[in-house]
Amino acid sequence: EILSKYKDNTLLEKVLYLSKSKRIKFYIKQIPNYTQNGFSGSLESALVDLEALFKRKVTGHDAVNYLKTILTHLEPDDAYIIERIIEKDLKIGMGTSNINKIFPSLIEKTPYMGAKSYDLKYVQKIIKNGRAKSQIKMDGRYQNGIVRNGDSLLETRAGEETILTGAKFLEELSTLTDEHVLNGELTIIGVKERSIANGIISSLDDILSKKGERTEAETNKKINEFFKEHSDTLGDNITIEDVLNRIVYTCWDIITVDEYYAKHSSVPYEKRFEKLENILKEKNPTRIQLVESVDVETMEDIMNHFLDALERKLEGTIVKSIDGEWKDGKPSYQVKFKLEMNIDLKIVGFQYGEEGTKNEKVISTLLLESSCGQLKTNPSGMTEKMMADVTARQNELLGTIVEIRCCGLSKNSKGEWSTAHPSVEELRTDKTTYDSLESAKKIEEAAKKLSKK
């Protein structure tokens, strides 16, 4: 509401873009000491002068001195704005989504290249050229690994930065290449259950990213809670550094930084994959690896790799055209193969959205259980309308049967059963019976046999 009052302010628009766009990088880690002298400059001209920094016309010590000169000739308030832009933090408590509501599409959205759900016609078109690639569908925490000027940055598909300072793979990433973006996912050595690994990485991100906001005592409390929760998985007598060094970055694509922000690369996938493969062979990192990839020519080749993945308790595979370009979205020349099954479970509880998010005042997660109580899961996928309805009718809906779709069953290190990638299909108020762990296992086995056919 406040920002809307200034929707015609072009100077504000430029300040917002330079400070919030991830495409703009100034390559200066610390604001230099300066003394203001003369106040002869203007904010408008200073913003133009900044181009020399983010376009790399001035670099190194010259860049620091160049910025110092800009700041010296500005009034204090204008100099402060330049400082905030350089540090990419305006300190106004406003995110990209709100800014884009007032200045449409001003801040670029993070591009993400996914894959289409299985459709035979897409697959036939891919293998029509005679050869394609079938790769293991990773089930870790997706990250774009951005390397610029020797610095490495992790970014989720939603554009949020992931902080894992001190991780071995990040050190390797910064020396792997430059001005490139890798696509991949994070897993942890020794943690087979990917959902648990994702939770561990999420907790590490929370601990490390909020160190500056919390007191030392608060941070230590978070660390103690972290090890208490994950000691069964990670073992005893380990440190945060030990866990960070067990994180592995598995990659399947590479594009330039310019291509990433342009949301398109015309380089065929086979050449991009070969480039990534050669870089990893040359640098030989210990915590960055190439995704398992098989060249396929027929539907039989594709199914053999997919079924082999299922036998190894992996989620599935993705078939990719060797000629495919990189682009934002889900092109039909990349197709997912994964096990899918539907089961019925009962609502035993509700969970509100995380505090500080748009869903904090509505039920965003259902707590479900099998008839025997041995299978428990918390599916996502409710629409806003459904969340509002469930929130209003909690008492009425407790005990209701819910049909969910998932990618099979999973079991953690404690022997507890759950489901892989569950999502809500519908509330089955017409049903009174629901699945047990045993019946869910039979449904999973039947789904695997159907896949083999």
XYZ file of C-alpha atoms in Angstrom:
453
model
C 0.000 0.000 0.000
C 2.850 2.369 0.835
C 4.798 1.470 -2.303
C 1.748 1.987 -4.530
C 1.824 5.697 -3.695
C 5.146 5.925 -5.537
C 4.369 3.746 -8.555
C 5.286 6.599 -10.941
C 8.634 7.312 -9.277
C 11.185 6.185 -11.882
C 14.125 6.959 -9.594
C 12.729 4.659 -6.905
C 12.113 2.008 -9.552
C 15.770 2.078 -10.592
C 16.973 1.942 -6.979
C 14.735 -1.083 -6.329
C 15.989 -2.867 -9.445
C 19.683 -2.328 -8.777
C 19.341 -3.491 -5.188
C 17.002 -6.455 -5.667
C 17.879 -7.924 -9.077
C 20.164 -10.932 -8.748
C 21.352 -10.212 -12.258
C 23.174 -7.146 -10.929
C 26.386 -7.865 -9.015
C 28.867 -5.202 -7.925
C 31.826 -7.442 -6.949
C 32.666 -5.329 -3.863
C 32.555 -7.134 -0.545
C 32.820 -4.159 1.794
C 31.920 -0.491 1.622
C 35.190 1.534 1.720
C 35.791 4.208 4.338
C 35.075 7.657 2.927
C 34.609 11.266 3.936
C 31.932 13.317 2.208
C 33.283 16.345 0.415
C 31.351 18.958 -1.483
C 28.006 17.209 -2.088
C 28.402 17.984 -5.804
C 26.944 14.704 -7.077
C 23.341 13.542 -7.444
C 21.734 10.187 -6.764
C 20.572 10.020 -10.391
C 24.110 10.409 -11.752
C 25.515 8.033 -9.135
C 23.148 5.284 -10.286
C 24.433 5.740 -13.839
C 28.034 5.627 -12.560
C 27.365 2.250 -10.916
C 27.128 0.652 -14.365
C 30.927 0.667 -14.537
C 30.952 -1.699 -11.546
C 28.308 -4.235 -12.511
C 29.432 -4.235 -16.164
C 33.010 -4.921 -14.961
C 34.500 -1.881 -16.677
C 36.300 -1.145 -13.406
C 37.522 -4.037 -11.235
C 39.619 -4.890 -8.181
C 41.169 -2.034 -6.182
C 40.220 0.396 -8.933
C 36.561 -0.524 -8.379
C 36.828 0.145 -4.635
C 38.422 3.546 -5.257
C 35.826 4.299 -7.933
C 32.992 3.600 -5.461
C 34.758 5.673 -2.803
C 34.807 8.642 -5.187
C 31.082 8.263 -5.898
C 30.232 8.192 -2.187
C 32.528 11.130 -1.355
C 30.567 13.522 -3.586
C 27.058 12.620 -2.396
C 24.870 13.998 0.332
C 24.667 11.628 3.343
C 21.167 10.292 2.532
C 22.070 9.628 -1.109
C 25.352 7.991 -0.108
C 23.441 5.716 2.260
C 21.164 4.595 -0.602
C 24.229 3.739 -2.715
C 25.623 1.726 0.218
C 22.358 -0.195 0.478
C 22.386 -0.901 -3.264
C 25.992 -2.173 -3.174
C 25.159 -4.468 -0.254
C 21.930 -5.578 -2.019
C 19.842 -4.794 1.050
C 17.585 -1.724 1.205
C 16.452 -2.649 4.724
C 12.817 -1.913 3.931
C 11.414 -5.339 4.793
C 9.910 -5.799 1.347
C 10.318 -8.816 -0.900
C 10.400 -9.241 -4.658
C 6.757 -10.310 -4.940
C 5.482 -7.076 -3.367
C 7.764 -4.926 -5.517
C 6.611 -6.698 -8.679
C 2.970 -6.039 -7.760
C 3.598 -2.302 -8.041
C 6.304 -2.373 -10.716
C 5.199 -5.374 -12.842
C 8.014 -7.805 -13.711
C 10.671 -5.337 -12.519
C 12.660 -7.944 -10.588
C 13.374 -11.023 -12.667
C 11.912 -14.268 -11.362
C 14.335 -17.126 -10.863
C 14.241 -19.410 -13.923
C 13.787 -23.130 -13.411
C 13.848 -25.849 -16.045
C 11.736 -28.840 -15.110
C 10.204 -31.768 -16.974
C 6.765 -32.804 -18.180
C 4.884 -35.625 -16.504
C 4.903 -38.881 -18.440
C 3.092 -38.855 -21.770
C 3.878 -41.468 -24.421
C 3.679 -39.007 -27.307
C 6.385 -36.826 -25.715
C 8.667 -39.827 -25.210
C 8.168 -41.084 -28.770
C 9.074 -37.668 -30.123
C 12.246 -37.576 -28.003
C 13.544 -40.967 -29.186
C 12.474 -40.355 -32.787
C 15.917 -38.845 -33.427
C 17.496 -42.172 -32.474
C 19.171 -41.293 -29.194
C 18.345 -39.604 -25.893
C 19.557 -39.479 -22.298
C 17.884 -41.168 -19.339
C 18.989 -39.794 -15.982
C 18.216 -40.632 -12.369
C 15.544 -38.305 -10.999
C 17.214 -36.787 -7.971
C 15.122 -36.417 -4.855
C 17.290 -33.989 -2.935
C 17.151 -30.252 -2.257
C 17.271 -28.449 -5.612
C 19.852 -25.672 -5.959
C 21.221 -23.439 -8.684
C 24.965 -23.118 -8.102
C 25.937 -19.655 -9.368
C 29.666 -18.921 -9.740
C 30.676 -15.312 -10.434
C 34.106 -13.768 -9.996
C 35.256 -16.648 -7.801
C 32.244 -16.422 -5.495
C 29.690 -19.213 -5.270
C 26.030 -18.683 -4.424
C 23.257 -21.219 -3.884
C 19.738 -20.364 -4.959
C 16.531 -22.390 -4.657
C 14.029 -22.680 -7.502
C 12.019 -19.983 -5.719
C 15.009 -17.630 -5.815
C 15.848 -17.820 -2.103
C 19.516 -17.953 -1.132
C 20.690 -21.044 0.738
C 23.483 -20.424 3.265
C 25.820 -23.375 3.879
C 29.010 -21.475 4.657
C 31.987 -23.768 5.127
C 30.663 -26.705 3.109
C 33.367 -28.513 1.132
C 31.284 -28.621 -2.068
C 30.923 -24.808 -1.996
C 34.686 -24.362 -1.869
C 35.003 -26.733 -4.822
C 32.206 -24.983 -6.703
C 33.953 -21.595 -6.483
C 37.042 -23.011 -8.234
C 35.196 -25.325 -10.634
C 34.391 -22.685 -13.254
C 33.417 -19.006 -13.482
C 30.445 -17.016 -14.792
C 28.401 -20.217 -14.978
C 25.318 -21.650 -13.304
C 24.981 -25.338 -12.455
C 21.660 -27.103 -11.872
C 21.664 -29.849 -9.283
C 20.467 -31.176 -5.942
C 21.997 -31.619 -2.507
C 22.142 -34.907 -0.646
C 24.131 -36.071 2.397
C 26.565 -38.963 2.528
C 25.205 -41.658 4.849
C 21.628 -40.319 4.860
C 19.615 -42.544 2.521
C 16.202 -41.071 3.290
C 16.154 -37.994 1.080
C 13.370 -36.269 3.023
C 15.516 -36.508 6.172
C 18.540 -35.154 4.293
C 16.437 -32.265 3.004
C 15.327 -31.491 6.554
C 18.921 -31.533 7.796
C 20.047 -29.147 5.047
C 17.085 -26.869 5.744
C 18.023 -26.760 9.440
C 21.665 -25.985 8.619
C 20.511 -23.150 6.359
C 18.386 -21.750 9.194
C 21.224 -21.949 11.726
C 23.857 -20.386 9.453
C 21.726 -17.757 7.731
C 20.374 -16.322 10.989
C 23.592 -16.198 13.001
C 23.630 -12.419 12.727
C 20.034 -12.122 13.945
C 20.409 -14.403 16.959
C 22.512 -14.141 20.077
C 25.302 -16.672 20.574
C 23.151 -18.407 23.198
C 20.203 -18.635 20.790
C 22.438 -20.040 18.044
C 23.928 -22.644 20.394
C 20.410 -23.630 21.443
C 19.480 -24.170 17.792
C 22.600 -26.265 17.254
C 21.845 -28.426 20.300
C 18.259 -28.924 19.107
C 19.604 -29.845 15.659
C 21.860 -32.620 16.972
C 19.207 -33.868 19.372
C 16.771 -34.271 16.477
C 19.229 -35.830 14.045
C 21.677 -37.773 16.253
C 20.145 -41.128 15.242
C 20.831 -40.289 11.587
C 24.134 -38.423 11.795
C 25.746 -40.220 14.728
C 27.341 -38.900 17.910
C 30.373 -36.692 18.505
C 30.147 -34.771 15.234
C 30.157 -31.049 14.527
C 28.264 -28.751 12.177
C 31.433 -28.681 10.045
C 31.389 -32.491 9.805
C 27.826 -32.440 8.498
C 28.555 -29.635 6.021
C 31.453 -31.637 4.612
C 29.162 -34.618 3.980
C 26.889 -32.661 1.647
C 27.147 -33.675 -2.018
C 26.043 -31.552 -4.978
C 24.859 -33.772 -7.858
C 24.557 -31.822 -11.123
C 23.031 -32.408 -14.553
C 23.258 -29.102 -16.420
C 25.409 -26.005 -16.890
C 24.753 -22.663 -18.592
C 26.404 -19.257 -18.519
C 25.278 -16.587 -16.058
C 24.008 -14.462 -18.968
C 21.978 -17.409 -20.303
C 20.569 -18.038 -16.848
C 19.260 -14.517 -16.417
C 18.073 -14.447 -20.028
C 16.193 -17.674 -19.169
C 17.400 -19.372 -22.332
C 20.364 -21.200 -23.844
C 20.305 -22.405 -27.444
C 23.207 -24.810 -26.807
C 21.920 -28.413 -27.290
C 21.703 -30.435 -24.088
C 24.263 -33.020 -25.232
C 26.886 -30.281 -25.558
C 25.963 -28.721 -22.195
C 26.153 -32.119 -20.482
C 29.479 -32.905 -22.164
C 30.849 -29.542 -20.996
C 29.816 -30.264 -17.415
C 31.250 -33.776 -17.611
C 34.613 -32.486 -18.883
C 34.840 -29.804 -16.184
C 34.214 -32.370 -13.440
C 36.767 -34.777 -14.946
C 39.369 -32.031 -15.105
C 38.796 -30.592 -11.618
C 37.911 -33.918 -9.970
C 35.998 -32.490 -6.977
C 35.148 -34.818 -4.083
C 31.742 -33.336 -3.208
C 30.404 -32.367 -6.641
C 29.363 -35.160 -8.961
C 27.591 -35.814 -12.241
C 24.115 -37.337 -12.216
C 23.841 -40.963 -13.346
C 23.085 -40.801 -17.079
C 22.465 -43.525 -19.661
C 22.240 -43.121 -23.430
C 18.997 -44.681 -24.664
C 17.588 -45.342 -28.127
C 14.367 -47.294 -27.585
C 11.425 -47.432 -25.203
C 12.849 -50.697 -23.897
C 16.132 -48.948 -22.995
C 14.190 -46.229 -21.189
C 12.040 -48.687 -19.214
C 15.035 -50.828 -18.254
C 16.742 -47.818 -16.667
C 13.520 -46.686 -14.983
C 12.784 -50.122 -13.491
C 16.402 -50.452 -12.371
C 15.990 -47.136 -10.524
C 12.851 -48.427 -8.795
C 14.635 -51.612 -7.752
C 17.268 -49.428 -6.092
C 14.508 -47.590 -4.188
C 15.070 -44.411 -6.211
C 12.213 -42.151 -7.275
C 12.529 -42.662 -11.032
C 14.178 -41.211 -14.113
C 13.976 -38.275 -16.511
C 14.335 -38.759 -20.255
C 15.874 -35.810 -22.097
C 16.326 -34.954 -25.744
C 19.987 -34.484 -26.672
C 18.948 -31.486 -28.799
C 16.930 -29.759 -26.057
C 17.634 -26.111 -25.308
C 17.693 -24.715 -21.773
C 14.658 -22.615 -20.931
C 12.449 -21.598 -18.053
C 9.476 -23.948 -17.687
C 8.725 -27.602 -18.377
C 9.492 -28.367 -22.029
C 8.066 -31.503 -23.638
C 11.587 -32.676 -24.531
C 12.190 -33.582 -20.869
C 9.827 -36.228 -19.438
C 9.558 -37.682 -15.923
C 9.227 -41.407 -15.296
C 8.197 -42.119 -11.730
C 6.081 -44.540 -9.752
C 2.644 -43.144 -8.904
C -0.011 -44.672 -6.691
C -3.120 -43.594 -4.798
C -4.029 -44.692 -1.268
C -6.668 -43.726 1.294
C -5.705 -42.552 4.786
C -7.493 -40.934 7.727
C -7.101 -37.388 9.083
C -5.752 -37.541 12.649
C -4.659 -33.915 12.967
C -4.058 -30.543 11.335
C -1.150 -28.152 11.055
C -1.210 -24.423 10.385
C 1.211 -22.847 7.929
C 4.607 -21.667 9.104
C 4.621 -18.400 11.026
C 5.463 -15.463 8.807
C 4.124 -17.074 5.617
C 0.864 -16.340 3.818
C -0.603 -19.598 5.190
C 0.162 -18.981 8.861
C -3.535 -18.518 9.713
C -4.906 -21.467 7.741
C -4.455 -25.226 7.867
C -1.867 -26.004 5.183
C -0.997 -29.590 6.121
C -3.082 -32.643 6.974
C -1.731 -35.247 9.404
C -2.759 -38.650 8.032
C -2.497 -42.206 9.290
C -3.214 -45.732 8.045
C -5.826 -47.999 9.645
C -3.092 -49.897 11.487
C -1.331 -46.707 12.595
C 2.004 -47.870 11.154
C 1.970 -45.529 8.137
C 1.932 -41.765 8.733
C 2.300 -38.924 6.260
C 1.674 -35.186 5.904
C 0.726 -34.436 2.271
C 0.891 -31.068 0.562
C -1.031 -29.889 -2.473
C -4.176 -28.327 -1.001
C -5.577 -25.364 -2.917
C -6.261 -22.082 -1.125
C -9.986 -22.844 -1.310
C -9.462 -26.273 0.257
C -7.220 -24.852 3.012
C -9.885 -22.291 3.915
C -12.566 -24.988 3.969
C -10.493 -27.353 6.134
C -9.635 -24.520 8.540
C -13.312 -23.682 8.987
C -14.382 -27.329 9.436
C -11.542 -28.893 11.472
C -13.747 -30.554 14.092
C -16.095 -31.869 11.429
C -13.317 -33.210 9.201
C -11.248 -34.935 11.888
C -11.390 -38.646 11.033
C -12.331 -38.039 7.379
C -10.789 -40.300 4.737
C -8.398 -38.574 2.311
C -7.204 -39.929 -1.025
C -3.572 -39.038 -1.652
C -1.232 -39.535 -4.591
C 2.386 -40.447 -3.890
C 5.498 -41.926 -5.472
C 5.570 -45.034 -3.299
C 6.289 -45.859 0.332
C 9.353 -44.874 2.335
C 10.920 -45.969 5.623
C 13.353 -43.958 7.750
C 16.287 -45.119 9.851
C 13.953 -45.710 12.814
C 11.806 -48.113 10.788
C 8.898 -45.665 10.554
C 6.796 -45.860 7.379
C 5.677 -42.860 5.337
C 5.083 -41.923 1.688
C 7.271 -40.298 -0.952
C 6.106 -36.936 -2.317
C 2.493 -37.175 -1.106
C -0.149 -34.726 -2.317
C -3.850 -34.428 -1.528
C -6.172 -35.644 -4.277
C -9.541 -35.207 -2.553
C -11.471 -35.559 0.691
C -13.427 -38.844 0.509
C -16.393 -38.082 2.758
C -18.179 -40.935 0.972
C -15.772 -43.526 2.449
C -15.460 -45.063 5.877
C -12.690 -47.620 5.222
C -9.075 -46.819 4.438
C -5.732 -48.505 3.767
C -3.402 -50.257 6.176
C 0.371 -50.452 5.715
C -0.031 -53.926 4.217
C -2.677 -52.869 1.700
C -0.530 -49.841 0.763
C 2.408 -52.201 0.125
C 0.206 -54.287 -2.191
C -0.882 -51.161 -4.074
C 2.765 -50.181 -4.480
C 3.685 -53.636 -5.781
C 0.814 -53.531 -8.250
C 1.921 -50.097 -9.466
C 5.443 -51.431 -10.061
C 4.097 -54.394 -12.032
C 1.978 -52.031 -14.116
C 5.097 -49.983 -14.839
C 6.887 -53.105 -16.079
C 4.105 -53.729 -18.562
